Amino acid sequence: MPDPRTDRRIGWLRADSIWWGGRLRTGVALRIGVDGLAKPVPAEMAPADGTRRFPGTLLPGLVDAHVHAALADLGAVRAGGIAAVWDLGGVPQALAELAARAAQPDSRLPRIRYAGPFLTSPGGYPSDRPWAPAGSWREVTSAAGAAAAVAAARSAGASLIKVTAHAGSPMLPQPTLRALVDAAHAAGLPVVVHAEGTGTVAAAFEAGADLLAHTPWTEPLPDALVRACAGRMTWISTLDIHGWGEPDPARDVAIGNLRRFIGHGGKVRYGTDLGNGPLPPGVNPRELRALRSAGLGPDEILLAMTEPGSPGITWIPGGLELSPDAFADVLATARVVDETVHPRRP
């Protein structure tokens, strides 16, 4: 077995501190394996020769779990500190090609995980929206059609499935929604539901969906429903789409729902719905402050922004600041580590 200290296929990184696994640590290094995945190890394991040394803090690659690549500048997203994104609705072929480009070693794009098309009812959201290009949605009319739609998305490279439940347009009947969820789960794919309007969160939950694409914002949810969701679902935050930094009643409703969801033990993922209005590319400090308002602490927010086993390393040049007042602005200085990042030399 090759010696990890001398095997040149293995990379080594050190910094003043490393945030990993939910806490800030000192006296550790990161070992980057031949598979590109990082693992914290005691600092003395890192060889003196070949270890890249950074001031500040290193942490796992940050992930935005709700973007629309066709409506965003992904180069700016990566330059703003986001190492990976989830595209939650787009043209499958275009996304497959973009994801392949992003996976190249010299890419300046974030890694892309994608759902492929929105699966919706005939005439349903977002087929009626001008921002949704042809091919970015697929109409489903039956349980058999649900299985075919999931199979097509999976064959196009989707690693999750996006379904819409929008009370302002025709909605999937509950048996068809359930058939979509069942087909996705049979294929090993989680289901993300765009739930908007009265009854849609309950429909998503009862169908067995795994995630909501947005924190519900149209109305305060019954506490029994919030508690039930917290026991089984993950909510993607997207709080800053309500007002984009200006006071907005929908934002207050969303934060109130999320606060109760968190209080019941619900799991949150950081996501911005980038492409929906004037959202800053990269780490969004307004989204971070809204998550703080909903009751998440800095360590909990970082857990919501990172994924175990995901490639990519983030660097905070001035060091991670976990005090509530400074956290959002400091995290917004994040950079994705690659060969173009030149830290202080030993």
mmCIF file of N, CA and C in Angstrom, residues 71-172:
data_model
loop_
_atom_site.group_PDB
_atom_site.id
_atom_site.type_symbol
_atom_site.label_atom_id
_atom_site.label_comp_id
_atom_site.label_asym_id
_atom_site.label_seq_id
_atom_site.Cartn_x
_atom_site.Cartn_y
_atom_site.Cartn_z
ATOM 1 N N LEU A 71 -30.565 30.669 -15.593
ATOM 2 C CA LEU A 71 -30.902 32.046 -15.207
ATOM 3 C C LEU A 71 -29.806 32.692 -14.364
ATOM 4 N N ALA A 72 -28.660 32.010 -14.216
ATOM 5 C CA ALA A 72 -27.617 32.499 -13.315
ATOM 6 C C ALA A 72 -26.247 32.412 -13.985
ATOM 7 N N ASP A 73 -25.307 33.184 -13.468
ATOM 8 C CA ASP A 73 -23.912 33.144 -13.912
ATOM 9 C C ASP A 73 -23.158 32.209 -12.968
ATOM 10 N N LEU A 74 -22.997 30.956 -13.364
ATOM 11 C CA LEU A 74 -22.373 29.989 -12.469
ATOM 12 C C LEU A 74 -20.898 30.274 -12.232
ATOM 13 N N GLY A 75 -20.241 30.935 -13.185
ATOM 14 C CA GLY A 75 -18.857 31.339 -12.936
ATOM 15 C C GLY A 75 -18.767 32.302 -11.767
ATOM 16 N N ALA A 76 -19.704 33.241 -11.702
ATOM 17 C CA ALA A 76 -19.737 34.179 -10.576
ATOM 18 C C ALA A 76 -20.120 33.467 -9.285
ATOM 19 N N VAL A 77 -20.959 32.446 -9.379
ATOM 20 C CA VAL A 77 -21.340 31.679 -8.191
ATOM 21 C C VAL A 77 -20.111 31.021 -7.579
ATOM 22 N N ARG A 78 -19.294 30.392 -8.418
ATOM 23 C CA ARG A 78 -18.090 29.742 -7.904
ATOM 24 C C ARG A 78 -17.089 30.766 -7.384
ATOM 25 N N ALA A 79 -16.925 31.870 -8.120
ATOM 26 C CA ALA A 79 -16.013 32.919 -7.658
ATOM 27 C C ALA A 79 -16.464 33.487 -6.321
ATOM 28 N N GLY A 80 -17.772 33.394 -6.034
ATOM 29 C CA GLY A 80 -18.310 33.879 -4.777
ATOM 30 C C GLY A 80 -18.294 32.864 -3.656
ATOM 31 N N GLY A 81 -17.573 31.752 -3.850
ATOM 32 C CA GLY A 81 -17.342 30.831 -2.750
ATOM 33 C C GLY A 81 -18.187 29.580 -2.717
ATOM 34 N N ILE A 82 -19.032 29.359 -3.728
ATOM 35 C CA ILE A 82 -19.889 28.172 -3.753
ATOM 36 C C ILE A 82 -19.226 27.096 -4.617
ATOM 37 N N ALA A 83 -18.948 25.942 -4.009
ATOM 38 C CA ALA A 83 -18.238 24.871 -4.706
ATOM 39 C C ALA A 83 -19.160 23.953 -5.491
ATOM 40 N N ALA A 84 -20.429 23.874 -5.124
ATOM 41 C CA ALA A 84 -21.371 22.971 -5.789
ATOM 42 C C ALA A 84 -22.775 23.525 -5.685
ATOM 43 N N VAL A 85 -23.605 23.185 -6.677
ATOM 44 C CA VAL A 85 -24.981 23.647 -6.697
ATOM 45 C C VAL A 85 -25.899 22.488 -7.061
ATOM 46 N N TRP A 86 -27.162 22.633 -6.639
ATOM 47 C CA TRP A 86 -28.239 21.769 -7.118
ATOM 48 C C TRP A 86 -29.079 22.602 -8.079
ATOM 49 N N ASP A 87 -29.195 22.177 -9.328
ATOM 50 C CA ASP A 87 -30.119 22.827 -10.250
ATOM 51 C C ASP A 87 -31.469 22.143 -10.107
ATOM 52 N N LEU A 88 -32.474 22.910 -9.728
ATOM 53 C CA LEU A 88 -33.798 22.341 -9.448
ATOM 54 C C LEU A 88 -34.819 22.706 -10.520
ATOM 55 N N GLY A 89 -34.467 22.430 -11.762
ATOM 56 C CA GLY A 89 -35.425 22.605 -12.838
ATOM 57 C C GLY A 89 -34.810 23.255 -14.056
ATOM 58 N N GLY A 90 -34.616 22.463 -15.113
ATOM 59 C CA GLY A 90 -34.038 23.003 -16.327
ATOM 60 C C GLY A 90 -34.104 21.975 -17.445
ATOM 61 N N VAL A 91 -33.557 22.334 -18.598
ATOM 62 C CA VAL A 91 -33.548 21.459 -19.770
ATOM 63 C C VAL A 91 -32.522 20.350 -19.553
ATOM 64 N N PRO A 92 -32.927 19.089 -19.574
ATOM 65 C CA PRO A 92 -32.011 18.008 -19.186
ATOM 66 C C PRO A 92 -30.716 17.958 -20.004
ATOM 67 N N GLN A 93 -30.806 18.058 -21.319
ATOM 68 C CA GLN A 93 -29.602 17.946 -22.138
ATOM 69 C C GLN A 93 -28.632 19.078 -21.832
ATOM 70 N N ALA A 94 -29.162 20.291 -21.701
ATOM 71 C CA ALA A 94 -28.295 21.432 -21.395
ATOM 72 C C ALA A 94 -27.629 21.247 -20.033
ATOM 73 N N LEU A 95 -28.369 20.729 -19.061
ATOM 74 C CA LEU A 95 -27.796 20.525 -17.733
ATOM 75 C C LEU A 95 -26.744 19.429 -17.746
ATOM 76 N N ALA A 96 -26.989 18.356 -18.494
ATOM 77 C CA ALA A 96 -26.005 17.282 -18.583
ATOM 78 C C ALA A 96 -24.698 17.797 -19.174
ATOM 79 N N GLU A 97 -24.793 18.602 -20.214
ATOM 80 C CA GLU A 97 -23.589 19.154 -20.836
ATOM 81 C C GLU A 97 -22.876 20.110 -19.881
ATOM 82 N N LEU A 98 -23.631 20.933 -19.182
ATOM 83 C CA LEU A 98 -23.030 21.879 -18.246
ATOM 84 C C LEU A 98 -22.374 21.150 -17.079
ATOM 85 N N ALA A 99 -23.034 20.117 -16.566
ATOM 86 C CA ALA A 99 -22.454 19.352 -15.462
ATOM 87 C C ALA A 99 -21.168 18.659 -15.883
ATOM 88 N N ALA A 100 -21.119 18.166 -17.111
ATOM 89 C CA ALA A 100 -19.899 17.527 -17.600
ATOM 90 C C ALA A 100 -18.764 18.535 -17.690
ATOM 91 N N ARG A 101 -19.055 19.745 -18.150
ATOM 92 C CA ARG A 101 -18.024 20.793 -18.198
ATOM 93 C C ARG A 101 -17.556 21.149 -16.796
ATOM 94 N N ALA A 102 -18.502 21.251 -15.883
ATOM 95 C CA ALA A 102 -18.162 21.639 -14.506
ATOM 96 C C ALA A 102 -17.301 20.588 -13.821
ATOM 97 N N ALA A 103 -17.391 19.338 -14.249
ATOM 98 C CA ALA A 103 -16.625 18.264 -13.624
ATOM 99 C C ALA A 103 -15.192 18.190 -14.112
ATOM 100 N N GLN A 104 -14.838 18.956 -15.136
ATOM 101 C CA GLN A 104 -13.467 18.935 -15.644
ATOM 102 C C GLN A 104 -12.510 19.577 -14.641
ATOM 103 N N PRO A 105 -11.278 19.071 -14.532
ATOM 104 C CA PRO A 105 -10.343 19.589 -13.518
ATOM 105 C C PRO A 105 -10.067 21.081 -13.626
ATOM 106 N N ASP A 106 -10.074 21.630 -14.844
ATOM 107 C CA ASP A 106 -9.755 23.047 -15.018
ATOM 108 C C ASP A 106 -10.996 23.930 -15.084
ATOM 109 N N SER A 107 -12.153 23.388 -14.725
ATOM 110 C CA SER A 107 -13.388 24.159 -14.799
ATOM 111 C C SER A 107 -13.402 25.270 -13.762
ATOM 112 N N ARG A 108 -14.022 26.368 -14.115
ATOM 113 C CA ARG A 108 -14.235 27.458 -13.164
ATOM 114 C C ARG A 108 -15.727 27.570 -12.834
ATOM 115 N N LEU A 109 -16.385 26.424 -12.876
ATOM 116 C CA LEU A 109 -17.796 26.341 -12.534
ATOM 117 C C LEU A 109 -17.955 25.487 -11.281
ATOM 118 N N PRO A 110 -19.010 25.708 -10.516
ATOM 119 C CA PRO A 110 -19.285 24.809 -9.397
ATOM 120 C C PRO A 110 -19.726 23.449 -9.919
ATOM 121 N N ARG A 111 -19.461 22.394 -9.146
ATOM 122 C CA ARG A 111 -20.010 21.086 -9.482
ATOM 123 C C ARG A 111 -21.536 21.177 -9.482
ATOM 124 N N ILE A 112 -22.169 20.419 -10.386
ATOM 125 C CA ILE A 112 -23.612 20.564 -10.575
ATOM 126 C C ILE A 112 -24.301 19.223 -10.370
ATOM 127 N N ARG A 113 -25.243 19.198 -9.462
ATOM 128 C CA ARG A 113 -26.188 18.105 -9.318
ATOM 129 C C ARG A 113 -27.525 18.637 -9.821
ATOM 130 N N TYR A 114 -28.275 17.841 -10.587
ATOM 131 C CA TYR A 114 -29.471 18.426 -11.184
ATOM 132 C C TYR A 114 -30.647 17.460 -11.193
ATOM 133 N N ALA A 115 -31.834 18.077 -11.280
ATOM 134 C CA ALA A 115 -33.080 17.329 -11.283
ATOM 135 C C ALA A 115 -33.629 17.122 -12.682
ATOM 136 N N GLY A 116 -33.146 17.883 -13.660
ATOM 137 C CA GLY A 116 -33.774 17.828 -14.969
ATOM 138 C C GLY A 116 -35.041 18.652 -14.987
ATOM 139 N N PRO A 117 -36.090 18.221 -15.682
ATOM 140 C CA PRO A 117 -37.265 19.071 -15.849
ATOM 141 C C PRO A 117 -38.158 19.098 -14.620
ATOM 142 N N PHE A 118 -38.905 20.192 -14.471
ATOM 143 C CA PHE A 118 -40.020 20.222 -13.531
ATOM 144 C C PHE A 118 -41.051 19.200 -14.016
ATOM 145 N N LEU A 119 -41.526 18.353 -13.138
ATOM 146 C CA LEU A 119 -42.601 17.429 -13.481
ATOM 147 C C LEU A 119 -43.903 18.030 -12.965
ATOM 148 N N THR A 120 -44.860 18.235 -13.866
ATOM 149 C CA THR A 120 -46.039 19.015 -13.535
ATOM 150 C C THR A 120 -47.265 18.457 -14.241
ATOM 151 N N SER A 121 -48.404 19.010 -13.910
ATOM 152 C CA SER A 121 -49.647 18.623 -14.575
ATOM 153 C C SER A 121 -49.780 19.384 -15.898
ATOM 154 N N PRO A 122 -50.653 18.937 -16.803
ATOM 155 C CA PRO A 122 -50.870 19.702 -18.036
ATOM 156 C C PRO A 122 -51.285 21.141 -17.729
ATOM 157 N N GLY A 123 -50.527 22.083 -18.274
ATOM 158 C CA GLY A 123 -50.789 23.496 -18.027
ATOM 159 C C GLY A 123 -50.334 23.987 -16.678
ATOM 160 N N GLY A 124 -49.648 23.149 -15.916
ATOM 161 C CA GLY A 124 -49.229 23.510 -14.569
ATOM 162 C C GLY A 124 -47.932 24.304 -14.533
ATOM 163 N N TYR A 125 -47.660 24.832 -13.352
ATOM 164 C CA TYR A 125 -46.444 25.602 -13.097
ATOM 165 C C TYR A 125 -45.229 24.709 -13.339
ATOM 166 N N PRO A 126 -44.177 25.226 -14.028
ATOM 167 C CA PRO A 126 -43.984 26.582 -14.539
ATOM 168 C C PRO A 126 -44.201 26.696 -16.045
ATOM 169 N N SER A 127 -45.014 25.808 -16.630
ATOM 170 C CA SER A 127 -45.193 25.848 -18.083
ATOM 171 C C SER A 127 -45.810 27.161 -18.546
ATOM 172 N N ASP A 128 -46.452 27.877 -17.605
ATOM 173 C CA ASP A 128 -47.100 29.141 -17.931
ATOM 174 C C ASP A 128 -46.222 30.352 -17.629
ATOM 175 N N ARG A 129 -44.932 30.125 -17.328
ATOM 176 C CA ARG A 129 -44.058 31.227 -16.950
ATOM 177 C C ARG A 129 -43.062 31.531 -18.067
ATOM 178 N N PRO A 130 -42.847 32.816 -18.386
ATOM 179 C CA PRO A 130 -41.958 33.155 -19.508
ATOM 180 C C PRO A 130 -40.497 32.807 -19.251
ATOM 181 N N TRP A 131 -40.099 32.668 -17.990
ATOM 182 C CA TRP A 131 -38.690 32.370 -17.707
ATOM 183 C C TRP A 131 -38.359 30.894 -17.892
ATOM 184 N N ALA A 132 -39.366 30.046 -18.060
ATOM 185 C CA ALA A 132 -39.138 28.602 -18.170
ATOM 186 C C ALA A 132 -39.024 28.215 -19.643
ATOM 187 N N PRO A 133 -37.828 27.886 -20.136
ATOM 188 C CA PRO A 133 -37.686 27.562 -21.555
ATOM 189 C C PRO A 133 -38.325 26.222 -21.896
ATOM 190 N N ALA A 134 -38.659 26.056 -23.149
ATOM 191 C CA ALA A 134 -39.204 24.780 -23.614
ATOM 192 C C ALA A 134 -38.233 23.661 -23.266
ATOM 193 N N GLY A 135 -38.776 22.564 -22.772
ATOM 194 C CA GLY A 135 -37.945 21.437 -22.376
ATOM 195 C C GLY A 135 -37.587 21.430 -20.914
ATOM 196 N N SER A 136 -37.876 22.521 -20.202
ATOM 197 C CA SER A 136 -37.534 22.580 -18.775
ATOM 198 C C SER A 136 -38.656 22.040 -17.896
ATOM 199 N N TRP A 137 -39.782 21.641 -18.501
ATOM 200 C CA TRP A 137 -40.837 20.990 -17.737
ATOM 201 C C TRP A 137 -41.375 19.815 -18.560
ATOM 202 N N ARG A 138 -41.993 18.891 -17.857
ATOM 203 C CA ARG A 138 -42.616 17.739 -18.512
ATOM 204 C C ARG A 138 -43.957 17.498 -17.851
ATOM 205 N N GLU A 139 -45.010 17.385 -18.672
ATOM 206 C CA GLU A 139 -46.341 17.152 -18.149
ATOM 207 C C GLU A 139 -46.554 15.667 -17.888
ATOM 208 N N VAL A 140 -47.178 15.376 -16.749
ATOM 209 C CA VAL A 140 -47.440 14.006 -16.333
ATOM 210 C C VAL A 140 -48.944 13.853 -16.162
ATOM 211 N N THR A 141 -49.525 12.816 -16.781
ATOM 212 C CA THR A 141 -50.979 12.664 -16.778
ATOM 213 C C THR A 141 -51.484 11.393 -16.114
ATOM 214 N N SER A 142 -50.563 10.512 -15.694
ATOM 215 C CA SER A 142 -51.010 9.236 -15.131
ATOM 216 C C SER A 142 -49.886 8.606 -14.336
ATOM 217 N N ALA A 143 -50.207 7.531 -13.614
ATOM 218 C CA ALA A 143 -49.171 6.804 -12.878
ATOM 219 C C ALA A 143 -48.148 6.205 -13.832
ATOM 220 N N ALA A 144 -48.611 5.677 -14.963
ATOM 221 C CA ALA A 144 -47.673 5.136 -15.946
ATOM 222 C C ALA A 144 -46.773 6.246 -16.494
ATOM 223 N N GLY A 145 -47.387 7.416 -16.717
ATOM 224 C CA GLY A 145 -46.584 8.550 -17.179
ATOM 225 C C GLY A 145 -45.589 9.011 -16.139
ATOM 226 N N ALA A 146 -45.930 8.848 -14.852
ATOM 227 C CA ALA A 146 -45.009 9.215 -13.777
ATOM 228 C C ALA A 146 -43.763 8.359 -13.834
ATOM 229 N N ALA A 147 -43.913 7.063 -14.000
ATOM 230 C CA ALA A 147 -42.766 6.172 -14.071
ATOM 231 C C ALA A 147 -41.894 6.501 -15.279
ATOM 232 N N ALA A 148 -42.523 6.808 -16.401
ATOM 233 C CA ALA A 148 -41.759 7.141 -17.596
ATOM 234 C C ALA A 148 -41.001 8.457 -17.423
ATOM 235 N N ALA A 149 -41.622 9.425 -16.780
ATOM 236 C CA ALA A 149 -40.965 10.722 -16.575
ATOM 237 C C ALA A 149 -39.756 10.587 -15.665
ATOM 238 N N VAL A 150 -39.886 9.805 -14.608
ATOM 239 C CA VAL A 150 -38.754 9.592 -13.699
ATOM 240 C C VAL A 150 -37.649 8.850 -14.423
ATOM 241 N N ALA A 151 -37.995 7.824 -15.194
ATOM 242 C CA ALA A 151 -36.975 7.062 -15.915
ATOM 243 C C ALA A 151 -36.226 7.950 -16.905
ATOM 244 N N ALA A 152 -36.947 8.836 -17.576
ATOM 245 C CA ALA A 152 -36.296 9.725 -18.541
ATOM 246 C C ALA A 152 -35.348 10.693 -17.849
ATOM 247 N N ALA A 153 -35.772 11.250 -16.717
ATOM 248 C CA ALA A 153 -34.900 12.167 -15.982
ATOM 249 C C ALA A 153 -33.648 11.443 -15.497
ATOM 250 N N ARG A 154 -33.830 10.247 -14.978
ATOM 251 C CA ARG A 154 -32.685 9.481 -14.482
ATOM 252 C C ARG A 154 -31.724 9.151 -15.610
ATOM 253 N N SER A 155 -32.251 8.762 -16.772
ATOM 254 C CA SER A 155 -31.374 8.429 -17.899
ATOM 255 C C SER A 155 -30.624 9.647 -18.414
ATOM 256 N N ALA A 156 -31.158 10.847 -18.159
ATOM 257 C CA ALA A 156 -30.486 12.089 -18.550
ATOM 258 C C ALA A 156 -29.500 12.579 -17.494
ATOM 259 N N GLY A 157 -29.312 11.787 -16.425
ATOM 260 C CA GLY A 157 -28.306 12.124 -15.425
ATOM 261 C C GLY A 157 -28.827 12.754 -14.162
ATOM 262 N N ALA A 158 -30.150 12.869 -14.020
ATOM 263 C CA ALA A 158 -30.701 13.474 -12.811
ATOM 264 C C ALA A 158 -30.393 12.607 -11.602
ATOM 265 N N SER A 159 -30.039 13.254 -10.502
ATOM 266 C CA SER A 159 -29.807 12.529 -9.253
ATOM 267 C C SER A 159 -30.842 12.898 -8.192
ATOM 268 N N LEU A 160 -31.836 13.673 -8.593
ATOM 269 C CA LEU A 160 -33.027 13.941 -7.786
ATOM 270 C C LEU A 160 -34.143 14.327 -8.742
ATOM 271 N N ILE A 161 -35.359 14.344 -8.237
ATOM 272 C CA ILE A 161 -36.535 14.606 -9.068
ATOM 273 C C ILE A 161 -37.253 15.832 -8.518
ATOM 274 N N LYS A 162 -37.655 16.742 -9.419
ATOM 275 C CA LYS A 162 -38.362 17.958 -9.033
ATOM 276 C C LYS A 162 -39.814 17.879 -9.507
ATOM 277 N N VAL A 163 -40.736 18.097 -8.587
ATOM 278 C CA VAL A 163 -42.169 18.036 -8.867
ATOM 279 C C VAL A 163 -42.803 19.338 -8.389
ATOM 280 N N THR A 164 -43.843 19.798 -9.084
ATOM 281 C CA THR A 164 -44.493 21.035 -8.667
ATOM 282 C C THR A 164 -45.876 20.764 -8.079
ATOM 283 N N ALA A 165 -46.188 21.537 -7.044
ATOM 284 C CA ALA A 165 -47.523 21.563 -6.452
ATOM 285 C C ALA A 165 -47.838 23.035 -6.207
ATOM 286 N N HIS A 166 -48.442 23.675 -7.183
ATOM 287 C CA HIS A 166 -48.645 25.122 -7.184
ATOM 288 C C HIS A 166 -50.134 25.404 -7.252
ATOM 289 N N ALA A 167 -50.678 25.961 -6.167
ATOM 290 C CA ALA A 167 -52.121 26.150 -6.070
ATOM 291 C C ALA A 167 -52.652 27.182 -7.058
ATOM 292 N N GLY A 168 -51.784 27.975 -7.662
ATOM 293 C CA GLY A 168 -52.244 28.981 -8.610
ATOM 294 C C GLY A 168 -52.351 28.480 -10.026
ATOM 295 N N SER A 169 -52.121 27.187 -10.259
ATOM 296 C CA SER A 169 -52.215 26.622 -11.601
ATOM 297 C C SER A 169 -52.675 25.176 -11.477
ATOM 298 N N PRO A 170 -52.997 24.508 -12.582
ATOM 299 C CA PRO A 170 -53.427 23.107 -12.476
ATOM 300 C C PRO A 170 -52.390 22.261 -11.725
ATOM 301 N N MET A 171 -52.899 21.424 -10.813
ATOM 302 C CA MET A 171 -52.016 20.615 -9.976
ATOM 303 C C MET A 171 -52.172 19.139 -10.282
ATOM 304 N N LEU A 172 -51.116 18.402 -10.010
ATOM 305 C CA LEU A 172 -51.167 16.961 -10.165
ATOM 306 C C LEU A 172 -52.173 16.363 -9.184
#
